[in-house]
Amino acid sequence: MEKNKTRFRGIASGLTKNKRRNLLLSMIAIIALTVFLHFTEQGATVGSYEVRVLNLCAVYAVLALSMNLINGFTGQFSLGTAGFMAIGAYTTSLLIMPVSVKAKVFYLEPIVPWLENVHWEGNFGLFGALLVAGLITAVAAFIIGFPVLRLKGDYLAIATLGFSEIIRIVFTNTQSVTNGSTGIKSIPNTANIWWTFGVMAFFVVFMLRLMKTSYGRAFKCIRDDEVAAESMGISLFKHKMLSFVISGFMAGVGGGLMASVLGAITPLLFRFILAYDILLIVVLGGMGSITGSIVGAFLITTAKEWLRWLDAGFNIGPIKVPQIAGLRMVVFSALLMLVILFYRRGLFGNKEFSWDGMFRLIKNAPKRVAAWFKPKPKGGGAK
Amino acid sequence: MSVLKTEGATMRFGGVTAVDNLNIHIENNEIVAIIGPNGAGKTTAFNMITGVYKPTSGQVLYQKPNSGNAAMENITGKRPDLIAGLGIARTFQNIRLFKEQSVLDNVLIANHVRLKNGFFSAMLHWPFYYKSEREMRERSMVLLESVGLADHANELATSLPYGLQRRLEIARALATQPQLLLLDEPAAGMNPKETEDLTQFVAQIRDDFQLTVLLIEHHMQIVMDISDRIYVLDYGKTIAHGSPAEIQGNPDVITAYLGVEEE
Ligand SMILES: Nc1ncnc2c1ncn2[C@@H]1O[C@H](COP(=O)(O)OP(=O)(O)OP(=O)(O)O)[C@@H](O)[C@H]1O
Ligand SMILES: [Mg+2]
């Protein structure tokens, strides 16, 4: 008994020591990131093109989290993200555009009167616009959820995809609200790097917290075994709906941010291809991993940009490779396939980053490397 | 006081009548067994009671705990999660644990059905949510302790040996705070020692948790040891009903099992 007590105390003090170290490391990381963002915002670290890529990375991270929640954590194969983003993007744009710009953009057919004089200015304006965008998208998800969440698997995927396309087609035809197929341009670039990284950080914390609550655990149980979950008293419909609505909210905010970062949107931007791009991030990062979605978003978004040189034509020594449009995507896809071959469940599986995990990895690295070089024991033979 | 009653409950799948005119009743604090050869319709009967299937005809009636002499509630075809909420919990013949999750999380989630806090108070970590979260953890650990799984709390559920997985399923069912516990072949795949332990375990949880137990089992030893009454199904029909001694001597039962190898 006494012995046990001291043993426990030993473990406990060890834990707090590690915890203190981890807290310190986290603080250093956050401060470093803040300093980096500060200088980047001042234009001191990287050029404006790179800043734009970084912004997109963060926006895609938010979108990947949205998709991961319903697909990876709740196990519902939903592909409606592009449609939800469209709702968020248009809502945000129409709220934050100055009145004079609206008049210029809507030259084919004037904008409806109730939107004509709306102008939510500056950072407060964007905050309100993103919030409204999220809420409207959440309501849309709620309405769509009623019919589609009764479906499962591929059927659910097709139904959500269908609704996503319907939203896009509606937006193409509501000329006086969305400016139709011409789209909207000159959207204020209020969403700077503080905004994109800030919103991303908010949703990371949000997701970490959500998955620690009883509701988050219920999502995972539905993913693992619907029959067992229901028999343990979890209402499938209620929890799928909750997850779907939150996911919709995040997609709406993400879409709104994207509109402000890009400065121009058209309905074509929100084709289902966009949902696949995000799904790719989720799968590469790991279904059911928050860390995975963030890392995946940054990797894929930067890789796509970085590989642009492939499209322009280049030289390998004396061999001249001509300009081939689309070579970038071929190489990109090949790289992806390689990664998925080695990491079947994505880079992170359903695990999260932790300092403890990282230290374990570093500690075990020499052993692992040594294992590669050790001659393999000869087995079998002809005997 | 009857806890559960079925009145002419019948389940047809296309041409197959899996359960035909089932009339059982279970009294408070009893352990009742359903036995019968493979395919007799035992699991189907469970599925009708727990709402996984809606009976083709007939009724399932249930008496909530402490409801005095109120009339029994008709729960025929209610949703499984609502039935769990009313106090009926079950285990599965083919173990259905939440595979990607730890032993503790498997039990924790079964507390969700009794959670009184809404989503927002959970997200905002309001004090009363925090309190109920702590209580859920404590209750779960106590449960794991009582089934002898406390040392495995942080392991992956599927990493446990088979016998312990079955125990974990029972612990998970208990965490929903049931009045009536349905066990579908809890001793399947266990060795004689484990089976022996399980028999005692079931009798013990009945007493500790004030439970009523309905049990499907092929191991005759368990059934004869702990059941108060036994129903025998064959091809969906109830062919016998009585105390263990009565069932053992019943010629119909012996015929039904003749040629069917006991597992
Ligand atoms: N969902 C279903 N669809 C069609 N037939 C079914 C279904 N579920 C059960 N059955 C049939 O109903 C009959 C009874 O099956 P059930 O699983 O209830 O038997 P059991 O008594 O539990 O058998 P075992 O001892 O093998 O578990 C079987 O003939 C089975 O094939
Ligand atoms: Mg069965």
XYZ file of C-alpha atoms and ligand atoms in Angstrom:
678
model
C 0.000 0.000 0.000
C 2.641 2.456 1.167
C 4.865 1.399 -1.703
C 2.088 1.976 -4.187
C 1.552 5.477 -2.894
C 5.135 6.521 -3.410
C 5.116 4.961 -6.838
C 2.084 7.003 -7.783
C 3.651 10.153 -6.436
C 6.691 9.439 -8.559
C 4.601 9.188 -11.689
C 2.644 12.302 -10.771
C 5.680 14.505 -10.276
C 7.148 13.139 -13.499
C 3.974 14.125 -15.287
C 3.975 17.650 -13.992
C 7.597 18.070 -14.997
C 6.783 16.995 -18.545
C 3.688 19.134 -18.494
C 5.674 22.174 -17.497
C 8.151 21.528 -20.272
C 5.344 21.095 -22.789
C 3.644 24.285 -21.681
C 6.905 26.176 -22.083
C 7.494 24.735 -25.543
C 3.926 25.576 -26.588
C 4.355 29.139 -25.390
C 7.622 29.527 -27.259
C 6.005 28.145 -30.412
C 3.049 30.514 -30.139
C 5.291 33.521 -29.527
C 7.533 32.548 -32.453
C 4.500 32.230 -34.717
C 3.146 35.588 -33.537
C 6.465 37.294 -34.187
C 6.637 35.695 -37.619
C 3.107 36.811 -38.445
C 3.883 40.322 -37.224
C 6.899 40.723 -39.490
C 5.117 39.031 -42.351
C 2.258 41.473 -42.016
C 4.854 44.278 -42.153
C 6.184 42.764 -45.366
C 9.560 41.993 -43.778
C 9.788 38.211 -44.157
C 8.343 37.131 -47.487
C 6.908 38.763 -50.596
C 3.250 39.484 -51.218
C 2.855 36.373 -53.367
C 4.060 34.172 -50.521
C 1.785 35.991 -48.099
C -1.136 35.182 -50.338
C -0.118 31.513 -50.377
C 0.172 31.509 -46.591
C -3.284 33.052 -46.341
C -4.698 30.367 -48.581
C -2.965 27.676 -46.519
C -4.708 28.888 -43.387
C -8.065 29.173 -45.131
C -7.725 25.647 -46.506
C -6.850 24.464 -43.017
C -10.182 25.824 -41.761
C -12.002 24.152 -44.645
C -10.187 20.876 -44.021
C -11.199 20.991 -40.365
C -14.794 21.537 -41.437
C -14.690 18.520 -43.712
C -12.750 16.406 -41.242
C -15.364 16.976 -38.551
C -18.176 15.420 -40.541
C -16.105 12.895 -42.547
C -13.203 11.952 -40.304
C -14.656 12.392 -36.837
C -18.306 11.560 -37.408
C -17.809 9.113 -40.284
C -20.425 10.665 -42.560
C -19.220 10.826 -46.153
C -20.299 14.364 -46.981
C -19.066 16.324 -49.989
C -21.173 19.470 -49.705
C -18.337 21.738 -48.584
C -18.054 23.707 -51.840
C -21.721 24.702 -51.724
C -21.466 25.769 -48.094
C -18.356 27.788 -48.916
C -20.253 29.531 -51.697
C -22.948 30.619 -49.276
C -20.315 31.962 -46.875
C -18.269 33.619 -49.600
C -21.192 35.459 -51.189
C -22.660 36.493 -47.853
C -19.359 37.939 -46.689
C -18.628 39.673 -49.975
C -22.026 41.343 -50.201
C -21.755 42.580 -46.637
C -18.250 44.057 -46.757
C -18.266 45.641 -50.242
C -18.487 49.441 -50.351
C -21.651 50.861 -51.898
C -19.873 52.513 -54.822
C -18.034 49.298 -55.714
C -21.298 47.362 -55.685
C -22.792 49.771 -58.184
C -19.799 49.243 -60.486
C -19.695 45.457 -60.140
C -23.411 44.942 -60.699
C -23.457 46.645 -64.085
C -25.530 44.063 -65.958
C -28.421 44.213 -63.550
C -28.468 46.419 -60.444
C -28.182 44.811 -57.058
C -31.389 44.289 -55.052
C -32.269 47.350 -52.955
C -31.966 45.619 -49.584
C -28.298 44.905 -50.228
C -27.493 48.078 -52.131
C -26.582 50.285 -49.191
C -25.143 47.650 -46.894
C -21.484 48.239 -46.146
C -19.851 46.676 -43.105
C -16.495 48.373 -42.964
C -13.113 47.369 -41.690
C -12.203 44.686 -39.207
C -15.426 44.938 -37.238
C -17.337 44.707 -40.480
C -15.459 41.585 -41.521
C -15.973 40.031 -38.109
C -19.707 40.581 -38.314
C -19.820 39.431 -41.918
C -17.972 36.193 -41.174
C -20.226 35.522 -38.223
C -23.354 36.084 -40.299
C -21.856 34.015 -43.123
C -21.213 31.160 -40.700
C -24.683 31.356 -39.230
C -26.497 31.481 -42.573
C -24.449 28.522 -43.795
C -25.221 26.649 -40.585
C -28.929 27.240 -41.164
C -28.561 25.989 -44.737
C -26.781 22.882 -43.433
C -29.584 22.362 -40.947
C -32.229 22.480 -43.672
C -30.263 20.254 -46.066
C -29.416 17.911 -43.195
C -33.009 16.826 -42.699
C -33.323 14.861 -45.921
C -29.679 13.896 -46.508
C -28.569 12.744 -43.061
C -30.990 9.845 -43.267
C -28.716 8.479 -45.989
C -25.448 6.650 -45.525
C -22.153 6.168 -47.310
C -22.064 6.760 -51.049
C -25.697 7.852 -51.117
C -24.969 10.587 -48.617
C -21.958 11.671 -50.659
C -24.019 11.920 -53.835
C -26.869 13.769 -52.107
C -24.584 16.352 -50.482
C -22.730 16.812 -53.752
C -26.085 17.343 -55.448
C -27.126 20.023 -52.970
C -23.759 21.683 -53.378
C -24.296 21.910 -57.142
C -27.846 23.182 -56.647
C -26.522 26.017 -54.494
C -23.980 26.883 -57.162
C -26.554 26.850 -59.923
C -28.949 28.987 -57.910
C -26.142 31.505 -57.379
C -25.397 31.486 -61.103
C -28.978 32.514 -61.808
C -29.732 35.040 -59.092
C -28.280 37.899 -61.127
C -29.445 40.755 -58.907
C -28.062 39.227 -55.722
C -24.905 37.390 -56.772
C -24.217 39.044 -60.128
C -24.712 35.654 -61.814
C -21.969 33.904 -63.713
C -19.871 37.068 -63.953
C -19.202 36.760 -60.258
C -18.107 39.465 -57.863
C -14.797 41.269 -57.915
C -13.113 44.073 -55.964
C -13.997 42.411 -52.664
C -12.044 44.271 -49.947
C -8.916 42.369 -48.880
C -9.624 43.001 -45.223
C -8.642 39.440 -44.333
C -4.909 39.816 -43.797
C -2.614 37.223 -42.302
C -3.817 37.977 -38.749
C -7.322 37.180 -39.830
C -6.583 33.937 -41.630
C -4.255 32.574 -38.960
C -6.463 33.936 -36.203
C -9.556 32.195 -37.524
C -7.551 29.027 -38.080
C -6.256 29.128 -34.499
C -9.763 29.730 -33.213
C -11.133 26.688 -35.000
C -8.201 24.502 -33.956
C -8.917 25.313 -30.316
C -12.632 24.901 -30.975
C -12.125 21.438 -32.476
C -9.718 20.288 -29.772
C -12.252 21.321 -27.193
C -15.213 19.824 -29.039
C -13.546 16.443 -29.335
C -12.907 16.455 -25.602
C -16.565 16.895 -24.723
C -19.099 14.135 -24.442
C -20.587 15.297 -27.741
C -17.282 14.923 -29.546
C -16.928 11.425 -28.136
C -20.424 10.627 -29.365
C -19.394 11.670 -32.906
C -16.479 9.242 -32.839
C -18.672 6.417 -31.605
C -21.111 6.970 -34.449
C -18.148 6.739 -36.799
C -16.899 3.520 -35.208
C -20.198 1.645 -34.934
C -23.617 3.162 -35.531
C -25.579 0.193 -34.185
C -23.614 0.087 -30.943
C -23.746 3.868 -30.568
C -27.497 3.928 -30.970
C -27.925 1.055 -28.531
C -25.912 3.019 -25.982
C -28.452 5.819 -26.210
C -26.827 8.131 -28.744
C -29.394 9.662 -31.068
C -27.813 9.178 -34.475
C -29.782 11.873 -36.246
C -29.324 14.512 -33.559
C -25.568 14.063 -33.379
C -25.032 13.762 -37.118
C -27.030 16.963 -37.492
C -24.972 18.711 -34.827
C -21.766 17.728 -36.566
C -23.136 18.683 -39.985
C -24.283 22.116 -38.796
C -20.961 22.904 -37.081
C -19.140 21.705 -40.172
C -21.381 23.981 -42.250
C -20.630 26.928 -39.987
C -16.900 26.407 -40.429
C -17.211 26.002 -44.188
C -19.219 29.237 -44.337
C -16.600 31.182 -42.391
C -13.839 29.578 -44.456
C -15.608 30.536 -47.681
C -16.033 34.108 -46.455
C -12.350 34.372 -45.585
C -11.411 32.960 -48.959
C -13.522 35.586 -50.729
C -11.751 38.362 -48.878
C -8.315 36.847 -49.515
C -8.922 36.259 -53.227
C -10.791 39.518 -53.839
C -12.911 37.955 -56.570
C -15.307 35.019 -56.727
C -17.463 33.406 -59.384
C -19.852 30.465 -59.084
C -17.350 28.405 -61.086
C -14.907 28.585 -58.187
C -17.311 26.497 -56.113
C -17.576 23.493 -58.406
C -17.405 20.097 -56.749
C -13.721 19.929 -57.693
C -13.126 22.266 -54.772
C -14.636 19.736 -52.374
C -12.264 17.087 -53.746
C -9.291 19.394 -53.197
C -10.262 19.719 -49.558
C -11.009 16.017 -49.213
C -7.490 15.390 -50.507
C -6.076 17.485 -47.675
C -8.181 15.636 -45.114
C -7.180 12.207 -46.400
C -3.512 13.097 -46.753
C -3.383 14.593 -43.262
C -5.417 11.802 -41.709
C -9.136 11.267 -41.262
C -9.895 12.186 -37.686
C -6.741 14.201 -37.008
C -6.853 17.945 -36.385
C -3.087 18.165 -36.722
C -3.309 16.243 -39.964
C -5.735 18.705 -41.495
C -3.494 21.661 -40.658
C -0.304 20.012 -41.892
C -2.109 18.657 -44.947
C -3.486 22.080 -45.839
C -0.070 23.726 -45.679
C 1.689 20.895 -47.521
C -0.774 20.579 -50.367
C -1.403 24.269 -50.868
C 2.299 25.153 -50.949
C 3.236 22.097 -53.001
C 0.715 23.027 -55.658
C 2.145 26.540 -55.874
C 5.760 25.485 -55.651
C 5.380 22.991 -58.503
C 4.274 25.752 -60.865
C 7.733 25.858 -62.453
C 6.952 22.476 -63.999
C 4.286 23.995 -66.252
C 6.616 26.661 -67.631
C 9.140 24.362 -69.283
C 12.627 23.775 -67.902
C 16.008 22.170 -68.564
C 17.398 18.983 -67.069
C 21.085 19.351 -67.979
C 21.208 19.307 -71.741
C 17.630 18.021 -72.116
C 15.100 20.726 -72.756
C 11.607 20.012 -71.434
C 9.085 22.064 -73.408
C 6.175 23.876 -71.880
C 3.536 21.290 -70.973
C 0.370 22.632 -69.405
C -0.811 20.379 -66.613
C 2.533 18.684 -65.948
C 2.348 20.224 -62.498
C -0.806 18.330 -61.658
C 0.613 15.062 -62.983
C 3.671 15.334 -60.765
C 1.533 16.512 -57.875
C -0.743 13.504 -58.162
C 2.195 11.141 -58.438
C 3.711 12.594 -55.263
C 0.410 12.217 -53.467
C 0.123 8.598 -54.497
C 3.610 7.956 -53.177
C 2.726 9.465 -49.819
C -0.508 7.497 -49.562
C 1.361 4.293 -50.444
C 3.624 4.732 -47.446
C 1.064 6.278 -45.112
C -2.127 4.407 -45.766
C -4.094 6.261 -43.099
C -2.659 9.638 -43.953
C 0.317 11.333 -42.377
C -1.165 11.403 -38.875
C -3.778 8.641 -38.942
C -6.198 9.698 -36.232
C -3.428 10.878 -33.915
C -2.647 14.403 -32.821
C 0.648 16.201 -32.443
C 2.033 16.307 -28.913
C 5.389 17.359 -27.562
C 5.681 14.015 -25.758
C 5.070 12.204 -29.019
C 7.694 14.310 -30.746
C 10.309 13.631 -28.093
C 9.561 9.911 -28.281
C 10.034 10.088 -32.032
C 13.377 11.871 -31.698
C 14.525 9.472 -29.014
C 13.640 6.426 -31.073
C 14.951 7.822 -34.333
C 18.545 6.532 -33.963
C 17.239 3.060 -33.167
C 15.013 3.106 -36.207
C 17.749 4.345 -38.501
C 20.084 1.720 -37.092
C 17.457 -0.914 -37.775
C 17.506 -0.002 -41.466
C 21.224 -0.615 -41.725
C 21.365 -3.732 -39.627
C 21.690 -6.768 -41.862
C 18.370 -8.540 -41.873
C 18.440 -11.932 -40.153
C 18.593 -14.620 -42.775
C 15.415 -16.658 -42.533
C 14.059 -19.779 -44.118
C 16.527 -21.086 -46.677
C 16.195 -24.406 -48.415
C 16.151 -26.524 -45.285
C -43.853 -6.413 -10.922
C -43.094 -7.204 -14.538
C -40.209 -5.258 -16.017
C -40.640 -6.485 -19.568
C -43.368 -8.254 -21.428
C -43.807 -9.211 -25.060
C -47.272 -9.916 -26.385
C -47.367 -11.998 -29.546
C -44.169 -10.386 -30.814
C -43.501 -11.712 -34.307
C -40.686 -10.900 -36.728
C -40.741 -11.948 -40.364
C -37.943 -11.442 -42.864
C -39.478 -12.081 -46.264
C -40.579 -15.701 -46.059
C -38.673 -16.481 -42.865
C -40.486 -16.125 -39.575
C -37.523 -15.572 -37.289
C -39.626 -15.119 -34.170
C -43.181 -16.396 -34.014
C -45.661 -15.177 -31.419
C -43.216 -14.589 -28.592
C -44.836 -14.149 -25.185
C -42.324 -13.660 -22.433
C -42.393 -11.746 -19.205
C -39.558 -10.860 -16.885
C -40.070 -9.967 -13.263
C -38.019 -7.443 -11.347
C -34.550 -8.650 -10.292
C -34.882 -11.978 -12.115
C -32.325 -13.627 -14.335
C -34.139 -15.159 -17.261
C -32.457 -17.130 -20.019
C -33.459 -17.680 -23.635
C -31.941 -20.800 -25.129
C -32.377 -22.643 -28.389
C -30.429 -24.036 -31.346
C -28.657 -21.788 -33.863
C -31.044 -19.686 -35.870
C -33.852 -20.148 -33.363
C -34.529 -16.412 -33.277
C -32.924 -15.465 -29.971
C -30.922 -12.503 -31.223
C -33.899 -11.374 -33.270
C -35.949 -11.299 -30.079
C -33.306 -9.012 -28.524
C -33.370 -6.802 -31.579
C -37.144 -6.426 -31.286
C -36.910 -5.523 -27.615
C -34.145 -2.946 -28.135
C -35.730 -1.314 -31.171
C -33.155 -2.442 -33.718
C -36.054 -4.165 -35.498
C -39.702 -3.166 -35.387
C -41.795 -6.294 -34.832
C -43.946 -7.329 -37.795
C -46.756 -7.727 -35.300
C -47.213 -7.904 -31.557
C -46.061 -5.633 -28.773
C -43.193 -5.011 -26.409
C -44.146 -3.545 -23.040
C -41.806 -2.108 -20.449
C -42.147 -0.897 -16.897
C -39.849 1.974 -15.996
C -38.058 1.643 -12.663
C -39.824 3.110 -9.630
C -42.970 3.819 -11.565
C -45.099 2.099 -8.940
C -48.228 0.505 -10.293
C -48.455 2.632 -13.416
C -49.432 0.802 -16.582
C -46.606 -0.670 -18.649
C -45.302 1.516 -21.427
C -45.622 0.315 -25.007
C -42.117 0.537 -26.494
C -42.802 -1.437 -29.672
C -40.603 -0.133 -32.499
C -39.233 2.821 -30.541
C -35.799 4.064 -31.572
C -32.900 2.159 -29.933
C -31.427 5.282 -28.345
C -34.757 6.137 -26.712
C -35.095 2.591 -25.415
C -31.589 2.814 -23.982
C -32.680 6.049 -22.339
C -35.601 4.228 -20.725
C -33.194 1.855 -19.020
C -32.688 -1.161 -21.289
C -29.065 -1.887 -22.186
C -27.562 -4.724 -24.178
C -24.407 -6.439 -25.337
C -23.859 -7.957 -28.763
C -23.254 -11.510 -29.873
C -20.526 -10.331 -32.246
C -18.668 -7.898 -30.014
C -19.343 -4.332 -31.093
C -16.897 -2.160 -29.217
C -15.801 1.253 -30.466
C -12.634 -0.026 -32.028
C -10.591 3.121 -32.447
C -11.073 4.152 -28.851
C -9.629 3.394 -25.475
C -11.247 1.111 -22.924
C -12.129 4.136 -20.799
C -13.654 6.056 -23.707
C -15.825 3.064 -24.542
C -17.380 3.262 -21.108
C -17.391 7.058 -20.924
C -19.603 7.411 -23.953
C -22.270 5.215 -22.440
C -22.731 7.968 -19.832
C -23.723 10.359 -22.605
C -27.320 9.170 -22.549
C -27.627 10.415 -18.931
C -25.847 13.724 -19.601
C -28.012 16.674 -18.646
C -25.818 19.437 -20.078
C -26.478 20.900 -23.483
C -23.928 21.298 -26.234
C -23.133 24.926 -25.502
C -22.441 24.479 -21.828
C -20.184 21.570 -22.787
C -18.273 23.678 -25.328
C -17.920 26.599 -22.961
C -16.752 24.216 -20.233
C -19.195 25.739 -17.816
C -18.670 24.629 -14.231
C -21.651 22.307 -14.142
C -20.515 20.629 -17.326
C -17.062 20.284 -15.880
C -18.614 18.691 -12.836
C -20.631 16.184 -14.826
C -17.577 15.379 -16.949
C -15.644 14.601 -13.797
C -18.490 12.501 -12.468
C -18.693 10.572 -15.731
C -14.992 9.776 -15.487
C -15.258 8.725 -11.888
C -18.271 6.511 -12.517
C -16.551 4.929 -15.500
C -13.409 4.180 -13.544
C -15.440 2.638 -10.733
C -17.210 0.460 -13.288
C -13.940 -0.580 -14.906
C -12.621 -1.381 -11.466
C -15.627 -3.571 -10.737
C -15.180 -5.591 -13.923
C -11.426 -5.821 -13.375
C -10.427 -3.623 -16.304
C -9.116 -0.552 -14.478
C -5.515 -1.403 -15.319
C -6.369 -1.444 -19.005
C -8.257 1.880 -19.023
C -5.984 3.609 -21.517
C -5.429 0.691 -23.869
C -7.184 0.390 -27.184
C -10.418 -1.567 -26.738
C -9.548 -4.040 -29.475
C -6.148 -4.798 -27.964
C -7.843 -6.648 -25.093
C -8.115 -10.422 -25.143
C -11.482 -11.772 -26.170
C -12.785 -12.537 -22.694
C -11.990 -9.034 -21.471
C -13.654 -7.495 -24.517
C -16.849 -9.248 -23.510
C -16.487 -7.866 -20.007
C -15.894 -4.396 -21.400
C -19.121 -4.678 -23.372
C -20.959 -5.471 -20.167
C -19.283 -2.544 -18.388
C -20.297 -0.260 -21.241
C -23.889 -1.448 -21.029
C -23.884 -0.912 -17.257
C -22.649 2.649 -17.720
C -25.959 3.590 -19.327
C -27.452 2.892 -15.865
C -29.956 0.303 -17.019
C -32.681 -1.427 -15.117
C -32.850 -4.293 -17.566
C -29.684 -5.793 -19.024
C -29.768 -8.001 -22.128
C -26.720 -10.228 -22.630
C -26.334 -11.971 -25.986
C -24.087 -15.003 -25.525
C -21.703 -13.367 -23.047
C -19.666 -16.556 -22.654
C -19.190 -17.269 -26.355
C -15.574 -18.112 -27.059
C -14.569 -18.273 -23.404
C -12.647 -21.099 -21.793
C -14.176 -23.019 -18.831
C -12.374 -20.873 -16.256
C -13.553 -17.629 -17.842
C -17.055 -19.048 -18.150
C -17.073 -19.883 -14.471
C -15.947 -16.347 -13.600
C -18.573 -14.860 -15.848
C -21.344 -16.833 -14.191
C -20.423 -15.387 -10.825
C -19.932 -11.971 -12.349
C -23.437 -11.852 -13.832
C -25.027 -12.964 -10.580
C -22.996 -10.354 -8.759
C -23.861 -7.400 -10.966
C -27.512 -8.365 -10.711
C -27.241 -7.880 -6.963
C -24.863 -4.899 -6.991
C -26.774 -2.880 -9.578
C -30.297 -4.050 -8.723
C -30.645 -5.372 -12.227
C -33.014 -7.568 -14.096
C -31.154 -9.746 -16.601
C -32.251 -11.418 -19.811
C -29.598 -13.763 -21.086
C -29.009 -15.691 -24.293
C -26.490 -18.463 -23.810
C -25.374 -21.734 -25.329
C -23.291 -22.812 -22.333
C -25.825 -24.921 -20.443
C -23.736 -24.758 -17.294
C -24.240 -21.012 -16.927
C -27.881 -21.155 -17.829
C -28.688 -23.867 -15.332
C -26.585 -22.232 -12.601
C -27.913 -18.715 -12.568
C -31.284 -18.552 -14.324
C -34.501 -18.290 -12.390
C -36.493 -19.234 -15.465
C -35.750 -20.376 -18.990
C -37.516 -19.939 -22.336
C -36.637 -22.347 -25.106
C -36.997 -21.231 -28.733
C -36.851 -23.441 -31.790
C -37.461 -22.147 -35.307
C -38.902 -18.987 -33.810
C -41.475 -20.787 -31.681
C -41.416 -20.970 -27.908
C -41.353 -24.706 -27.241
C -40.847 -24.680 -23.488
C -40.794 -22.438 -20.462
C -39.958 -23.180 -16.845
C -37.378 -23.497 -14.138
C -33.965 -24.985 -14.975
C -35.010 -28.334 -13.482
C -38.205 -28.441 -15.541
C -36.367 -27.543 -18.736
C -33.674 -30.183 -18.210
C -36.262 -32.927 -18.108
C -38.489 -31.605 -20.890
C -38.653 -34.098 -23.803
C -39.418 -31.372 -26.411
C -36.258 -29.543 -25.457
C -34.193 -32.671 -25.717
C -35.623 -33.331 -29.184
C -34.916 -29.770 -30.310
C -31.310 -30.102 -29.250
C -30.930 -33.658 -30.556
C -28.288 -33.747 -33.225
C -27.446 -30.129 -32.540
C -23.988 -30.097 -31.103
C -23.705 -28.102 -27.945
C -21.068 -25.433 -28.209
N -31.843 -9.041 -40.771
C -32.251 -10.276 -41.141
N -32.695 -10.502 -42.387
C -33.095 -11.722 -42.761
N -33.099 -12.807 -41.968
C -32.669 -12.648 -40.705
C -32.211 -11.376 -40.220
N -31.847 -11.522 -38.927
C -32.045 -12.808 -38.617
N -32.541 -13.495 -39.677
C -32.900 -14.915 -39.695
O -33.724 -15.156 -38.593
C -33.422 -16.412 -38.029
C -33.096 -16.248 -36.583
O -31.842 -15.591 -36.464
P -31.222 -15.157 -35.078
O -29.965 -14.429 -35.338
O -32.237 -14.479 -34.269
O -30.888 -16.569 -34.428
P -30.195 -16.924 -33.054
O -31.144 -17.717 -32.293
O -29.656 -15.708 -32.424
O -29.030 -17.858 -33.548
P -27.513 -18.013 -33.034
O -27.556 -18.966 -31.906
O -26.795 -18.570 -34.203
O -27.050 -16.652 -32.653
C -32.301 -17.014 -38.848
O -32.865 -17.896 -39.790
C -31.705 -15.822 -39.537
O -31.162 -16.187 -40.770
Mg -27.832 -14.976 -31.937
